[in-house]
Short mmCIF file of C-alpha atoms in Angstrom, two decimals:
data_model
loop_
_atom_site.label_atom_id
_atom_site.label_comp_id
_atom_site.label_asym_id
_atom_site.label_seq_id
_atom_site.Cartn_x
_atom_site.Cartn_y
_atom_site.Cartn_z
CA UNK A 23 102.10 129.97 128.83
CA UNK A 24 102.07 126.44 127.48
CA UNK A 25 98.63 124.88 127.33
CA UNK A 26 97.38 121.53 126.23
CA UNK A 27 93.63 121.68 125.98
CA UNK A 28 91.52 118.58 126.10
CA UNK A 29 92.01 116.57 122.97
CA UNK A 30 88.70 115.14 121.68
CA UNK A 31 90.81 112.58 119.84
CA UNK A 32 92.04 111.23 123.18
CA UNK A 33 92.13 107.42 123.06
CA UNK A 34 89.29 106.94 125.53
CA UNK A 35 87.46 110.18 124.62
CA UNK A 36 86.92 110.90 128.29
CA UNK A 37 86.31 114.01 130.32
CA UNK A 38 85.50 114.21 134.01
CA UNK A 39 81.76 113.84 134.57
CA UNK A 40 79.85 117.06 135.29
CA UNK A 41 78.69 115.87 138.73
CA UNK A 42 82.32 115.36 139.83
CA UNK A 43 83.29 118.78 138.48
CA UNK A 44 80.38 120.41 140.31
CA UNK A 45 81.32 118.63 143.57
CA UNK A 46 84.88 119.93 143.22
CA UNK A 47 83.71 123.50 142.63
CA UNK A 48 81.33 123.25 145.60
CA UNK A 49 84.09 121.84 147.85
CA UNK A 50 86.47 124.60 146.71
CA UNK A 51 83.84 127.26 147.50
CA UNK A 52 83.31 125.75 150.96
CA UNK A 53 87.06 125.79 151.59
CA UNK A 54 87.15 129.45 150.57
CA UNK A 55 84.33 130.24 152.99
CA UNK A 56 86.45 128.68 155.75
CA UNK A 57 89.42 130.91 154.92
CA UNK A 58 91.34 128.44 152.77
CA UNK A 59 92.39 129.15 149.19
CA UNK A 60 89.42 127.69 147.26
CA UNK A 61 90.98 124.68 145.56
CA UNK A 62 89.70 121.10 145.51
CA UNK A 63 91.08 117.94 143.94
CA UNK A 64 89.97 114.35 143.52
CA UNK A 65 91.66 111.08 142.65
CA UNK A 66 89.45 108.96 140.40
CA UNK A 67 89.88 105.73 138.54
CA UNK A 68 89.93 106.24 134.82
CA UNK A 69 86.88 105.12 132.81
CA UNK A 70 86.44 101.35 132.56
CA UNK A 71 88.83 100.75 135.44
CA UNK A 72 88.27 100.06 139.11
CA UNK A 73 90.26 98.76 142.02
CA UNK A 74 89.96 95.11 142.92
CA UNK A 75 89.89 94.35 146.61
CA UNK A 76 91.52 90.91 146.45
CA UNK A 77 95.09 92.26 146.35
CA UNK A 78 95.43 95.43 148.42
CA UNK A 79 99.22 95.45 148.07
CA UNK A 80 99.24 96.00 144.32
CA UNK A 81 96.09 98.12 143.71
CA UNK A 82 95.38 96.24 140.50
CA UNK A 83 92.60 97.21 138.12
CA UNK A 84 89.83 95.35 136.40
CA UNK A 85 88.19 96.39 133.13
CA UNK A 86 84.47 97.02 132.59
CA UNK A 87 83.85 98.36 136.09
CA UNK A 88 82.11 101.64 136.94
CA UNK A 89 83.72 104.63 135.20
CA UNK A 90 85.16 107.55 137.13
CA UNK A 91 85.07 105.92 140.54
CA UNK A 92 85.92 108.62 143.05
CA UNK A 93 88.65 107.44 145.42
CA UNK A 94 89.42 110.60 147.40
CA UNK A 95 88.37 114.25 147.36
CA UNK A 96 90.22 116.94 149.33
CA UNK A 97 90.50 120.70 149.65
CA UNK A 98 93.33 123.00 150.65
CA UNK A 99 93.89 122.96 154.41
CA UNK A 100 97.05 125.10 154.65
CA UNK A 101 95.57 127.63 157.09
CA UNK A 102 93.59 125.14 159.16
CA UNK A 103 96.48 122.72 159.62
CA UNK A 104 99.21 125.40 159.65
CA UNK A 105 100.96 123.28 157.03
CA UNK A 106 102.30 124.84 153.82
CA UNK A 107 102.15 121.43 152.12
CA UNK A 108 98.44 120.80 152.83
CA UNK A 109 97.39 121.44 149.24
CA UNK A 110 94.25 119.75 147.92
CA UNK A 111 96.20 117.63 145.42
CA UNK A 112 98.64 116.31 148.04
CA UNK A 113 95.86 115.57 150.50
CA UNK A 114 93.88 113.66 147.83
CA UNK A 115 97.00 111.68 146.85
CA UNK A 116 97.72 110.83 150.49
CA UNK A 117 94.15 109.67 151.08
CA UNK A 118 94.17 107.54 147.92
CA UNK A 119 97.51 105.96 148.89
CA UNK A 120 96.01 104.91 152.23
CA UNK A 121 92.98 103.42 150.49
CA UNK A 122 95.08 101.57 147.92
CA UNK A 123 97.76 100.62 150.44
CA UNK A 124 100.16 101.50 147.63
CA UNK A 125 102.16 104.60 146.73
CA UNK A 126 101.55 104.28 142.99
CA UNK A 127 98.27 104.28 141.12
CA UNK A 128 98.83 104.58 137.40
CA UNK A 129 95.23 103.58 136.70
CA UNK A 130 94.01 106.89 138.14
CA UNK A 131 93.55 110.51 137.17
CA UNK A 132 93.66 113.61 139.31
CA UNK A 133 90.94 116.20 138.71
CA UNK A 134 91.59 119.62 140.22
CA UNK A 135 90.11 123.09 140.13
CA UNK A 136 93.52 124.72 139.51
CA UNK A 137 96.57 123.52 137.58
CA UNK A 138 98.89 121.89 140.15
CA UNK A 139 101.90 123.78 141.48
CA UNK A 140 105.46 122.44 141.24
CA UNK A 141 105.24 120.76 144.67
CA UNK A 142 102.02 118.93 143.80
CA UNK A 143 103.38 118.08 140.34
CA UNK A 144 106.25 116.24 142.00
CA UNK A 145 103.84 114.13 144.05
CA UNK A 146 101.70 113.42 140.97
CA UNK A 147 104.77 112.17 139.10
CA UNK A 148 105.89 110.03 142.05
CA UNK A 149 102.40 108.51 142.37
CA UNK A 150 102.50 107.67 138.64
CA UNK A 151 99.11 109.25 138.06
CA UNK A 152 98.24 108.81 134.39
CA UNK A 153 96.32 111.99 133.66
CA UNK A 154 95.67 115.38 135.27
CA UNK A 155 92.48 117.29 134.46
CA UNK A 156 92.53 120.90 135.63
CA UNK A 157 89.93 123.63 135.35
CA UNK A 158 91.90 126.91 135.58
CA UNK A 159 95.51 127.31 134.48
CA UNK A 160 98.09 128.54 136.98
CA UNK A 161 98.95 132.05 135.87
CA UNK A 162 100.95 133.24 138.88
CA UNK A 163 103.09 130.22 139.73
CA UNK A 164 105.32 127.72 137.98
CA UNK A 165 102.54 125.26 137.15
CA UNK A 166 102.68 121.64 136.12
CA UNK A 167 102.38 122.35 132.38
CA UNK A 168 105.60 124.38 132.39
CA UNK A 169 107.37 121.88 134.62
CA UNK A 170 106.51 118.94 132.35
CA UNK A 171 107.42 120.94 129.25
CA UNK A 172 110.86 121.74 130.70
CA UNK A 173 111.34 118.10 131.75
CA UNK A 174 110.56 116.89 128.22
CA UNK A 175 113.08 119.30 126.73
CA UNK A 176 115.94 118.28 129.00
CA UNK A 177 114.96 114.61 129.25
CA UNK A 178 114.39 114.52 132.99
CA UNK A 179 111.57 112.73 134.80
CA UNK A 180 110.71 109.11 134.23
CA UNK A 181 106.95 109.69 134.17
CA UNK A 182 105.01 112.33 132.25
CA UNK A 183 101.31 112.51 133.16
CA UNK A 184 99.02 113.66 130.39
CA UNK A 185 97.70 117.17 131.07
CA UNK A 186 94.12 117.96 130.04
CA UNK A 187 92.43 121.30 130.61
CA UNK A 188 88.70 121.31 131.29
CA UNK A 189 87.90 124.76 129.87
CA UNK A 190 84.16 124.70 130.52
CA UNK A 191 84.88 125.04 134.29
CA UNK A 192 87.89 127.38 134.05
CA UNK A 193 86.02 130.67 134.48
CA UNK A 194 84.07 129.47 137.54
CA UNK A 195 87.22 128.18 139.20
CA UNK A 196 89.13 131.35 138.37
CA UNK A 197 86.23 133.44 139.72
CA UNK A 198 86.34 131.58 143.06
CA UNK A 199 90.05 132.36 143.36
CA UNK A 200 89.71 135.98 142.26
CA UNK A 201 86.82 136.66 144.66
CA UNK A 202 88.70 134.98 147.51
CA UNK A 203 91.83 137.06 147.06
CA UNK A 204 89.86 140.28 146.52
CA UNK A 205 88.01 139.68 149.79
CA UNK A 206 91.32 139.01 151.57
CA UNK A 207 92.82 142.23 150.19
CA UNK A 208 89.66 144.13 151.12
CA UNK A 209 89.74 142.77 154.66
CA UNK A 210 93.43 143.67 155.00
CA UNK A 211 92.78 147.16 153.64
CA UNK A 212 89.86 147.69 156.04
CA UNK A 213 91.94 146.60 159.04
CA UNK A 214 94.60 149.19 158.12
CA UNK A 215 92.04 152.03 157.84
CA UNK A 216 92.28 152.84 161.56
CA UNK A 217 96.09 152.90 161.60
#
């Protein structure tokens, strides 16, 4: 597994604020309680950047505005919408694109409770998102870290978002996922007991 932990030497020295991280974990837990895989994601402006409203077509930024402005927050809705593409990351990107009236927002970061899958990674690259902060690494799927690593080796992709793990929230995010899947397996096992 390839990992790139948060680099304290990062140029802007930034990490997602704790209140945003807590909101994401809470939203993920609520999604899990509703039968969705407990994942949440948010699109935020990077510190010292904000969207100006005078030119909606270009989603320009202005310096010295409020840091970490939350643009969109979403959870998985695959089961509810009967849509295999209704991942939290895609839904947050779609909501942000509507707000910006633009398909690209390089002045933004995506913060998510789980490392994005290959499908979501493609959307992140297309949206030109600058940085991805994730709590728990993807251990069962081909996650974004591996995808970007392979793309760097073979020279593909014209945009490479910076990947930053947020390890202080990894165990809580992983616990939500583990508990969710254990309860699903337990429910499936109990329904087969009478067969």
